[in-house]
XYZ file of C-alpha atoms in Angstrom:
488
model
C 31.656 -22.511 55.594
C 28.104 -24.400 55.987
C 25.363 -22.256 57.833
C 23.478 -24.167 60.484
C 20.027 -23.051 61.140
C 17.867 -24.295 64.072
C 14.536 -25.757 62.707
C 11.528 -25.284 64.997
C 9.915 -28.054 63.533
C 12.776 -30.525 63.400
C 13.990 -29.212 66.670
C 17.581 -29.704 65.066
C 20.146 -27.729 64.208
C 19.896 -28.280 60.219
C 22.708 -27.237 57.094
C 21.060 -24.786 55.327
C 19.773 -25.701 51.598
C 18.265 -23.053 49.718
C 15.523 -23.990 47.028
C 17.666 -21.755 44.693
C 21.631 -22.009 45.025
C 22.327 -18.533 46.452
C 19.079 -16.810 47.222
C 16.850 -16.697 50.148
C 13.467 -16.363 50.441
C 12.249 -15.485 54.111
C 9.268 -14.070 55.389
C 8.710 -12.872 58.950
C 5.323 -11.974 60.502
C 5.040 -8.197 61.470
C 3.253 -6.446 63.958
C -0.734 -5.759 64.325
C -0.645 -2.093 64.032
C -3.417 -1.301 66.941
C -0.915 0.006 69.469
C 2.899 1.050 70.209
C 5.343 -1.751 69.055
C 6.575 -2.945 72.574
C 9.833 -3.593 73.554
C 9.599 -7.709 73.117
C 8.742 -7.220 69.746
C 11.643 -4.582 68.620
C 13.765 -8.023 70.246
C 12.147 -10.251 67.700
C 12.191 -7.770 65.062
C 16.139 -7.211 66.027
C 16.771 -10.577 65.664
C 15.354 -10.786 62.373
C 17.286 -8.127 61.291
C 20.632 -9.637 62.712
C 19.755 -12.806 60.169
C 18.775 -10.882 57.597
C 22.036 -8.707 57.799
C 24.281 -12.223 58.133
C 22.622 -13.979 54.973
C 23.807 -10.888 53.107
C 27.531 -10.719 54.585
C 27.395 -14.383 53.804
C 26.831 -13.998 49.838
C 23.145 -14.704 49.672
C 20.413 -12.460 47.714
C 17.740 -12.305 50.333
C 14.142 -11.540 49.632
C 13.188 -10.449 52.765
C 9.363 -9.955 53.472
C 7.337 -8.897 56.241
C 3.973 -7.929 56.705
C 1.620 -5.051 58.352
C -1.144 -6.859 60.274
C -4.007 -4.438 59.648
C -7.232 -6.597 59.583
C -8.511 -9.287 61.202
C -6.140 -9.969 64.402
C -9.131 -11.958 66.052
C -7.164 -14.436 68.853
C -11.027 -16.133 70.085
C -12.889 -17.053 66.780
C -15.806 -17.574 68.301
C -16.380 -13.806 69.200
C -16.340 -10.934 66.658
C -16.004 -8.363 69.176
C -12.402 -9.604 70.090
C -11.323 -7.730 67.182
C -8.158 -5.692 68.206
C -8.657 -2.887 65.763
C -12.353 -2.139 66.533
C -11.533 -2.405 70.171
C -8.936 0.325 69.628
C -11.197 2.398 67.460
C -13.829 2.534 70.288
C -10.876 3.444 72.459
C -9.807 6.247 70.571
C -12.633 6.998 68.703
C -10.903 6.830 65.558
C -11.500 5.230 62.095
C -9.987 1.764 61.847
C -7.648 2.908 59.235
C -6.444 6.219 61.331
C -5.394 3.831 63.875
C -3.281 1.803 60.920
C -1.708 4.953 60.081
C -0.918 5.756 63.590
C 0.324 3.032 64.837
C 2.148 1.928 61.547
C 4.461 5.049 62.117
C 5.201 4.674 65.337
C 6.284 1.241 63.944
C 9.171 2.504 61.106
C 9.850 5.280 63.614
C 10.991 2.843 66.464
C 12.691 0.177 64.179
C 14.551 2.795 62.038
C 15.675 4.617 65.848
C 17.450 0.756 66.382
C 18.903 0.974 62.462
C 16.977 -1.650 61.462
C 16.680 -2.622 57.289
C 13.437 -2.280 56.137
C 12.807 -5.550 53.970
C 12.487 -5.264 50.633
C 8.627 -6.184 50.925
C 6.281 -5.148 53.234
C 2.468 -6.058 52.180
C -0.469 -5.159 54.190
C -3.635 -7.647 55.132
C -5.982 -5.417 53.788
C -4.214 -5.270 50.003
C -4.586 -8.986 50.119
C -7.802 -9.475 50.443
C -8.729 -10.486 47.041
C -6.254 -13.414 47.947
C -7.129 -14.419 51.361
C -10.920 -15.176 49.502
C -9.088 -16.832 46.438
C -6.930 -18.916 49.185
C -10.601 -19.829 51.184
C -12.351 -20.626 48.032
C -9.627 -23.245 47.369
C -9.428 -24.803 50.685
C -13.427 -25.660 50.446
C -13.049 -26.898 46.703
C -10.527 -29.290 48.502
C -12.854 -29.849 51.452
C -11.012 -28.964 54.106
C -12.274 -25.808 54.980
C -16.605 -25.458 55.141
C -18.733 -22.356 55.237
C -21.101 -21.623 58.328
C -23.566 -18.990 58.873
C -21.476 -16.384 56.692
C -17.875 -17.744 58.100
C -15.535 -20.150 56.835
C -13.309 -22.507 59.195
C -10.505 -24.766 58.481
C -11.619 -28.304 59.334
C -8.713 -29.719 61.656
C -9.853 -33.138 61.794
C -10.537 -33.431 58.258
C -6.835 -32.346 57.658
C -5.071 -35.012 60.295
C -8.304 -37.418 58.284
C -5.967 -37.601 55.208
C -2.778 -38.449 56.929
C -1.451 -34.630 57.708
C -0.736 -33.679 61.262
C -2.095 -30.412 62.579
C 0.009 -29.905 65.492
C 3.630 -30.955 63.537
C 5.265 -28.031 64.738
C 4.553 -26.949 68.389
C 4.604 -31.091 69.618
C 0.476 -30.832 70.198
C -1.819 -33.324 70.218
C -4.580 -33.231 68.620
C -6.411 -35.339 70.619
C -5.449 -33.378 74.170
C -5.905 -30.004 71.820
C -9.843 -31.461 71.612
C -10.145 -32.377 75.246
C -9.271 -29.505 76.548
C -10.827 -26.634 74.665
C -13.346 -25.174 76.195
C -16.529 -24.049 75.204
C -16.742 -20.507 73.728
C -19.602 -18.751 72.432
C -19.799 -18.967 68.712
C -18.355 -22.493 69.282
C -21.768 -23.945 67.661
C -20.522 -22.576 64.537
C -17.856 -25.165 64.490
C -18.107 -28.462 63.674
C -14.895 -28.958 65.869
C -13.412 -26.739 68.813
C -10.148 -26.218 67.319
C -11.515 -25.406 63.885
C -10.477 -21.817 63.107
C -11.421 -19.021 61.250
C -10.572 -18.016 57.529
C -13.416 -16.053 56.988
C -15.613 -14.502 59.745
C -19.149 -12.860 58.821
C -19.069 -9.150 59.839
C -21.819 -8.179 62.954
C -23.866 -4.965 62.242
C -21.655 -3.327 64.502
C -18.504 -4.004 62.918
C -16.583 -1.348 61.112
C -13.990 -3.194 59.065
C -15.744 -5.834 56.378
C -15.411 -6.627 52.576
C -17.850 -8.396 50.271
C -17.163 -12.337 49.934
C -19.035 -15.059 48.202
C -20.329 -15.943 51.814
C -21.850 -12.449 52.419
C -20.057 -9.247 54.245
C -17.079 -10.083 56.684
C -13.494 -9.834 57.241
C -10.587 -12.306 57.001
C -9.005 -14.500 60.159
C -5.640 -13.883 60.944
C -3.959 -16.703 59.939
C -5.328 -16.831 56.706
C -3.020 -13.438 55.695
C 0.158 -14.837 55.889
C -0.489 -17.838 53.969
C -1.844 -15.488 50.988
C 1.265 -12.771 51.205
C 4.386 -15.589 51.844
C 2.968 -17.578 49.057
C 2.532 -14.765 46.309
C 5.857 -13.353 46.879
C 8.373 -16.415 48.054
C 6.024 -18.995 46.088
C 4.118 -22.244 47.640
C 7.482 -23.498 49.313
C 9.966 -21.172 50.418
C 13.020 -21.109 52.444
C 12.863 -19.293 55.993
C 9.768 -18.337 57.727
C 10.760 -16.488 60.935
C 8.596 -15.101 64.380
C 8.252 -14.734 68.125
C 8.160 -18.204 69.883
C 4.788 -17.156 70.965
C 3.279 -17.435 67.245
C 4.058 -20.727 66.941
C 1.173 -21.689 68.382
C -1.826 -21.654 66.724
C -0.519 -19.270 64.485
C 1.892 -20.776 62.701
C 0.648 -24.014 62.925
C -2.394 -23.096 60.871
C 0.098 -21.795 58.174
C 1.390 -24.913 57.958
C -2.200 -26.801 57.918
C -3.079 -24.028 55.210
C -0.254 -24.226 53.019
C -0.289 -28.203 52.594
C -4.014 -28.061 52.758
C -3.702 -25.774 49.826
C -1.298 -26.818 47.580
C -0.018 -30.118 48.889
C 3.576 -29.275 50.149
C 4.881 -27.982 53.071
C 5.060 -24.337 52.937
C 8.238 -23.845 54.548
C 11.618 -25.506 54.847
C 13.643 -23.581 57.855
C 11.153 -22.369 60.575
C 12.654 -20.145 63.332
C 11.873 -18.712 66.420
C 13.018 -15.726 68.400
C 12.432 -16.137 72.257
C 10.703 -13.700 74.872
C 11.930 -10.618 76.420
C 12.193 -10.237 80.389
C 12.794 -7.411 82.379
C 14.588 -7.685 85.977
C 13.634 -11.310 85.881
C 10.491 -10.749 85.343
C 7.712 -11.312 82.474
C 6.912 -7.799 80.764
C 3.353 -7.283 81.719
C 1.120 -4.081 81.491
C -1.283 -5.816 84.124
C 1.955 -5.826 86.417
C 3.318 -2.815 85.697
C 6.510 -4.179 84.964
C 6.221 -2.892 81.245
C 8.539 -0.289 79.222
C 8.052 1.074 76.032
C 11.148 1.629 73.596
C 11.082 5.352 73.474
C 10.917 4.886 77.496
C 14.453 3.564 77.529
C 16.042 5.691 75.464
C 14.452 8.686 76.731
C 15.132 7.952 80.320
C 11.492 8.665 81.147
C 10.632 5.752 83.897
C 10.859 3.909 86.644
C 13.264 0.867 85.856
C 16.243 2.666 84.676
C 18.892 5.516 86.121
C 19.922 6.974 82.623
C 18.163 6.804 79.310
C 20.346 4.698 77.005
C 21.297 5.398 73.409
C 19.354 3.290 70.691
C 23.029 1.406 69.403
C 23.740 0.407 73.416
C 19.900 -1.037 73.571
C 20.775 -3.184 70.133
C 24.004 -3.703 71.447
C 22.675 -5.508 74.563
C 19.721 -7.649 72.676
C 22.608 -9.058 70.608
C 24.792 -10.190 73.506
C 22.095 -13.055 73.800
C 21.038 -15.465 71.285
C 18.128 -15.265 69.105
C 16.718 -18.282 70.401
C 17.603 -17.435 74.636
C 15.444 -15.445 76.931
C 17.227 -12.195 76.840
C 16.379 -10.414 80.294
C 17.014 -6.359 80.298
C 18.235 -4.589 83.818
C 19.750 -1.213 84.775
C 23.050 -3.314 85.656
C 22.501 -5.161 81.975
C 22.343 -1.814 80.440
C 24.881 -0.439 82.161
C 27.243 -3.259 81.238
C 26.413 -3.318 78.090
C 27.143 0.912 77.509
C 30.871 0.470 78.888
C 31.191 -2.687 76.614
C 29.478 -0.894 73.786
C 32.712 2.021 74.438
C 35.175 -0.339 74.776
C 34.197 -1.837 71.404
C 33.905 1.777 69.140
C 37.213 3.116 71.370
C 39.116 -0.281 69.603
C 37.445 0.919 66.339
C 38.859 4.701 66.621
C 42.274 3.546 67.606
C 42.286 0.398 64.405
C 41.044 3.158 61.836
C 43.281 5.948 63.331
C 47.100 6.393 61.788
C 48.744 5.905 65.072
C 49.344 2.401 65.093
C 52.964 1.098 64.780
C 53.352 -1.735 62.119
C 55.506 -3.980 61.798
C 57.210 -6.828 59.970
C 55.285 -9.511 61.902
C 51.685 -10.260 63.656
C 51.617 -11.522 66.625
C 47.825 -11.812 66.363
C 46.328 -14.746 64.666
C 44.322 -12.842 61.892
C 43.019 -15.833 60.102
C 42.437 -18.065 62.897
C 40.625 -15.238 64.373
C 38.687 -14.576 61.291
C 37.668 -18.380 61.306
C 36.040 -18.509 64.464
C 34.050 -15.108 64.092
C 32.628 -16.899 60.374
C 32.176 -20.122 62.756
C 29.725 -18.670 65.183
C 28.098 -16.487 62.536
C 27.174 -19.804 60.717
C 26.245 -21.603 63.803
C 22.936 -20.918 63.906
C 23.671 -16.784 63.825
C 25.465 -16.765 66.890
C 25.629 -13.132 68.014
C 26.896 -13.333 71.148
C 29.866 -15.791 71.161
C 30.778 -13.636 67.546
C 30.663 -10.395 70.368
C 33.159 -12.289 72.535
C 35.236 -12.654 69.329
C 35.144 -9.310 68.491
C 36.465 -8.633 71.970
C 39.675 -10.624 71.879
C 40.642 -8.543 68.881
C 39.818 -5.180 71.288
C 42.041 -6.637 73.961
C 44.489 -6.831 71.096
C 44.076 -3.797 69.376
C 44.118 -1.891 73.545
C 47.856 -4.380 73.788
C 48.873 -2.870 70.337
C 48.333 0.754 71.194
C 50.525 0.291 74.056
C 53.096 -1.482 72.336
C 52.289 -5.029 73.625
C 51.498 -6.493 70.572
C 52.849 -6.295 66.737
C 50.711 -6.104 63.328
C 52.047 -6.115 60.025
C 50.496 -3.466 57.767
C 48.610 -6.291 55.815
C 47.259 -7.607 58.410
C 46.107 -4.004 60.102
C 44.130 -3.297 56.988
C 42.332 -7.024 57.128
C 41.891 -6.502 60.558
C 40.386 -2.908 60.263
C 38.418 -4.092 57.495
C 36.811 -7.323 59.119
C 35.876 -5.295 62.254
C 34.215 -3.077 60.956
C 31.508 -5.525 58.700
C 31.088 -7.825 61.236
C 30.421 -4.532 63.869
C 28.171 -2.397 61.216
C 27.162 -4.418 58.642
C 26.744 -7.794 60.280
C 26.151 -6.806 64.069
C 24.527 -3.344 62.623
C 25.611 -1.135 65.046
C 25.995 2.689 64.736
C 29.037 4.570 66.708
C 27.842 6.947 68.904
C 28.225 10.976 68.184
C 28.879 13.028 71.188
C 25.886 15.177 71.651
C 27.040 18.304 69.869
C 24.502 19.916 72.201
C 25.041 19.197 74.778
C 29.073 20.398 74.680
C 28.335 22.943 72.949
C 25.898 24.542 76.111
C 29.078 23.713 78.544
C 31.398 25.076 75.949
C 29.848 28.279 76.029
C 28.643 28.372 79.987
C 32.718 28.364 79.997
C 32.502 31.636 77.787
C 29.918 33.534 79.317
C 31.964 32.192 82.918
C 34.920 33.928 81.293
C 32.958 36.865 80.234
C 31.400 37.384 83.510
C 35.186 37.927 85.252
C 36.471 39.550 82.553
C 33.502 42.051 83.182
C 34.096 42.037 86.937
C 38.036 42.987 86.954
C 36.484 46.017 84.564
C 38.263 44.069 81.803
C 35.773 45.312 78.973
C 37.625 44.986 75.817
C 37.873 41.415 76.608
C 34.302 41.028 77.585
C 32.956 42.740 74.382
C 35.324 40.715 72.158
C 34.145 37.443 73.739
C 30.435 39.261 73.026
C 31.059 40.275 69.520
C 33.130 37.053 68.432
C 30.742 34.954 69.562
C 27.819 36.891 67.675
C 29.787 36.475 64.269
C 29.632 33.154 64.958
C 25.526 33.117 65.171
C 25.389 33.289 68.902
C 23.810 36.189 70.754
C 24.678 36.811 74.184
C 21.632 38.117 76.200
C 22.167 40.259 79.618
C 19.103 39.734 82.031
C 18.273 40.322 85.587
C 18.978 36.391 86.011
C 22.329 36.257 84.281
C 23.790 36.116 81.257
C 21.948 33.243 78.551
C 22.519 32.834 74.919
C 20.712 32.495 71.469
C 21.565 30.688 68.458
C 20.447 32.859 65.081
């Protein structure tokens, strides 16, 4: 089996090489922890995990890193006061750092609620900072970065001077990137318009700054992920993964930093997750049309009938392809929860003992097997691997009803390939009943029973439902309004 990967920059559909025979080095950038992780990034985030879960099932040692954006998110260089965190800190009148913590939690919280693997590093822009001024110092040694009033930018037209091409990855040109910038304030600093930030000088006013050879100030964004891949993956590494919407500037400056820097291309396999719609729609706060993921699995808003279990929300991302606009809808959802049953209702019957076997299959295990391992490797194909999966539940459905035949070999195989490619691979989660939940109609039954028993002046059985139940922790309280219950 040869993995595929599409390359962003190749736009190409690539064999995968690693730089070491059997390991993987992949970074993907994390989320700027000023706010709630929205729902188009837990898709990106998803899709990460999907790959990162595949490379394993596929015999590969991954080193998986991602960072915590926690500094220095400044998308206008020329302005200071664009700042995300200090925006948020004047929101919430908060120290820059409680609004890390905060919003850092909510983070893990959210991706651990959709089973996600936490990578096995996770560094933080403001622990590198000794490295993002190490990595600045190096680019002006090399003169292609020059200091200005207290900042530092990276000198784009010095880099495309010596032969390199700053716009390699998104298809830009530099020339049209130069015509049609306009003019911001701060621009002046600049000797060019599309020079950008690695270092920018704190104002007075500005809460978050560290000490740097060019005075007090705090690092551009780009600048972090360039320090943090290349201390733990090394100056070339294998996978570098995002949203689509990073790949310009923000990746692109990567790039222009990491050959800048060391003289190789920093990455060999870039890849891009696409965008998240709702009903057809861009997801928009200025529109309204905007959900948050604790909205859709609690239920509470406007777009949806029924809150949805986390495994049925994952379920649905994966039925599109990384690299596809995945658009969420009550119908979508919907769907997906009765396909999401069918699939775990297949998995109780394979794993239960009531399955007939027999001499023969008439199921084509290995050919089956083949084609789920083919669209895994072509370029992580999640959802034609889901329509896979589902020929072997129409099977398994024929088989209970005696439609179908499986040796006991091949039952075990089968039971045994389902369930990595539906947990480990797909990393879904089967769904409890809400224990709860029946257990409040279980016992509204009870007190039901209880209540008649009471009326037809049946009291032994009323007090031995009582007393029973109270052995078992649960109090039965008599009130003006009925009869309600307490668990001890």
């Amino acid at each position: 089996m040869q993995l595929k990967i599409y390359n962003s920059l190749t736009a190409e559909k690539e064999i995968f090489k690693p730089i070491l025979e059997g390991n993987v080095g992949m970074y993907v950038c994390g989320p700027t922890v000023y706010s709630n992780v929205h729902l188009g990034n837990v898709r990106t985030f998803l899709s990460f995990d999907f790959i990162y879960r595949s490379l394993m099932h596929l015999g590969y040692k991954v080193r998986y890193v991602r960072n915590i954006t926690d500094a220095g998110h400044l998308t206008d260089d020329g302005d200071v006061n664009n700042d995300r965190f200090v925006k948020q800190t004047r929101l919430e009148k908060l120290e820059p750092m409680e609004i890390v913590q905060k919003y850092t939690v909510d983070f893990h919280k959210v991706l651990d609620l959709f089973n996600l693997l936490p990578p096995n590093i996770e560094p933080t822009a403001t622990g590198h900072i000794v490295e993002q001024i190490e990595l600045t110092q190096k680019l002006i040694e090399k003169g292609f970065a020059y200091e200005s009033n207290g900042s530092v930018y990276f000198d784009v037209l010095e880099y495309n001077a010596r032969g390199l091409n700053y716009g390699e990855l998104s298809k830009r040109n530099i020339e049209e990137l130069f015509a049609n910038t306009r003019d911001l304030d701060g621009q002046g600093e600049k000797k060019n318009p599309q020079d950008f930030a690695l270092w920018k000088k704190a104002s007075p006013a500005h809460i978050m700054r560290w000490n740097s050879p060019w005075g007090e100030g705090f690092p551009g964004w780009h600048l972090e992920c360039t320090a943090m891949s290349t201390k733990y993956l090394g100056e070339t590494f294998d996978i570098h993964g995002g949203g689509m919407d990073l790949k310009f500037p923000h990746h692109e400056c990567e790039i222009a930093q990491g050959k800048a820097c060391n003289g190789a291309s920093p990455v060999n396999y870039w890849m891009h997750a696409n965008m998240l719609t709702m009903n057809s729609q861009r997801m928009s706060k200025s529109t309204g049309n905007y959900i948050l993921p604790m909205q859709l699995v609690s239920g509470e808003n406007d777009f949806f009938e029924k809150p949805f279990h986390p495994a049925i929300v994952r379920f649905c991302f994966l039925q599109a392809h990384y690299r596809s606009v995945l658009d969420i809808s009550n119908d979508a959802m919907l769907a997906s929860e009765k396909g999401f049953s069918r699939l775990m209702e297949a998995l109780k019957i394979v794993s239960g003992s009531g399955l007939q076997v027999s001499d023969a299959s008439s199921f084509d295990l290995k050919a089956w097997k083949q084609k789920c391992y083919d669209a895994l490797t072509d370029d992580f194909n999640s959802p034609i691997l889901i329509s896979h999966l589902f020929e072997a539940v129409s099977f398994i459905f024929k088989l209970k009803d005696g439609k179908e035949t499986i040796s006991a070999e091949d039952l075990e195989d089968l039971r045994s390939a389902l369930n990595a490619f539906v947990f480990d691979v797909l990393g879904l989660q089967n769904i409890e009943e809400n224990n709860n939940e029946k257990l409040d109609q279980t016992l509204q039954v009870l007190i039901e029973l209880r209540n008649q028993a009471r009326k037809s002046k049946n009291f032994d059985l009323s007090d031995q439902i009582r007393d029973k139940l109270l052995a078992e922790g649960i109090e039965l309280k008599d009130g003006r309004d009925g009869t309600t219950y307490v668990l001890n």
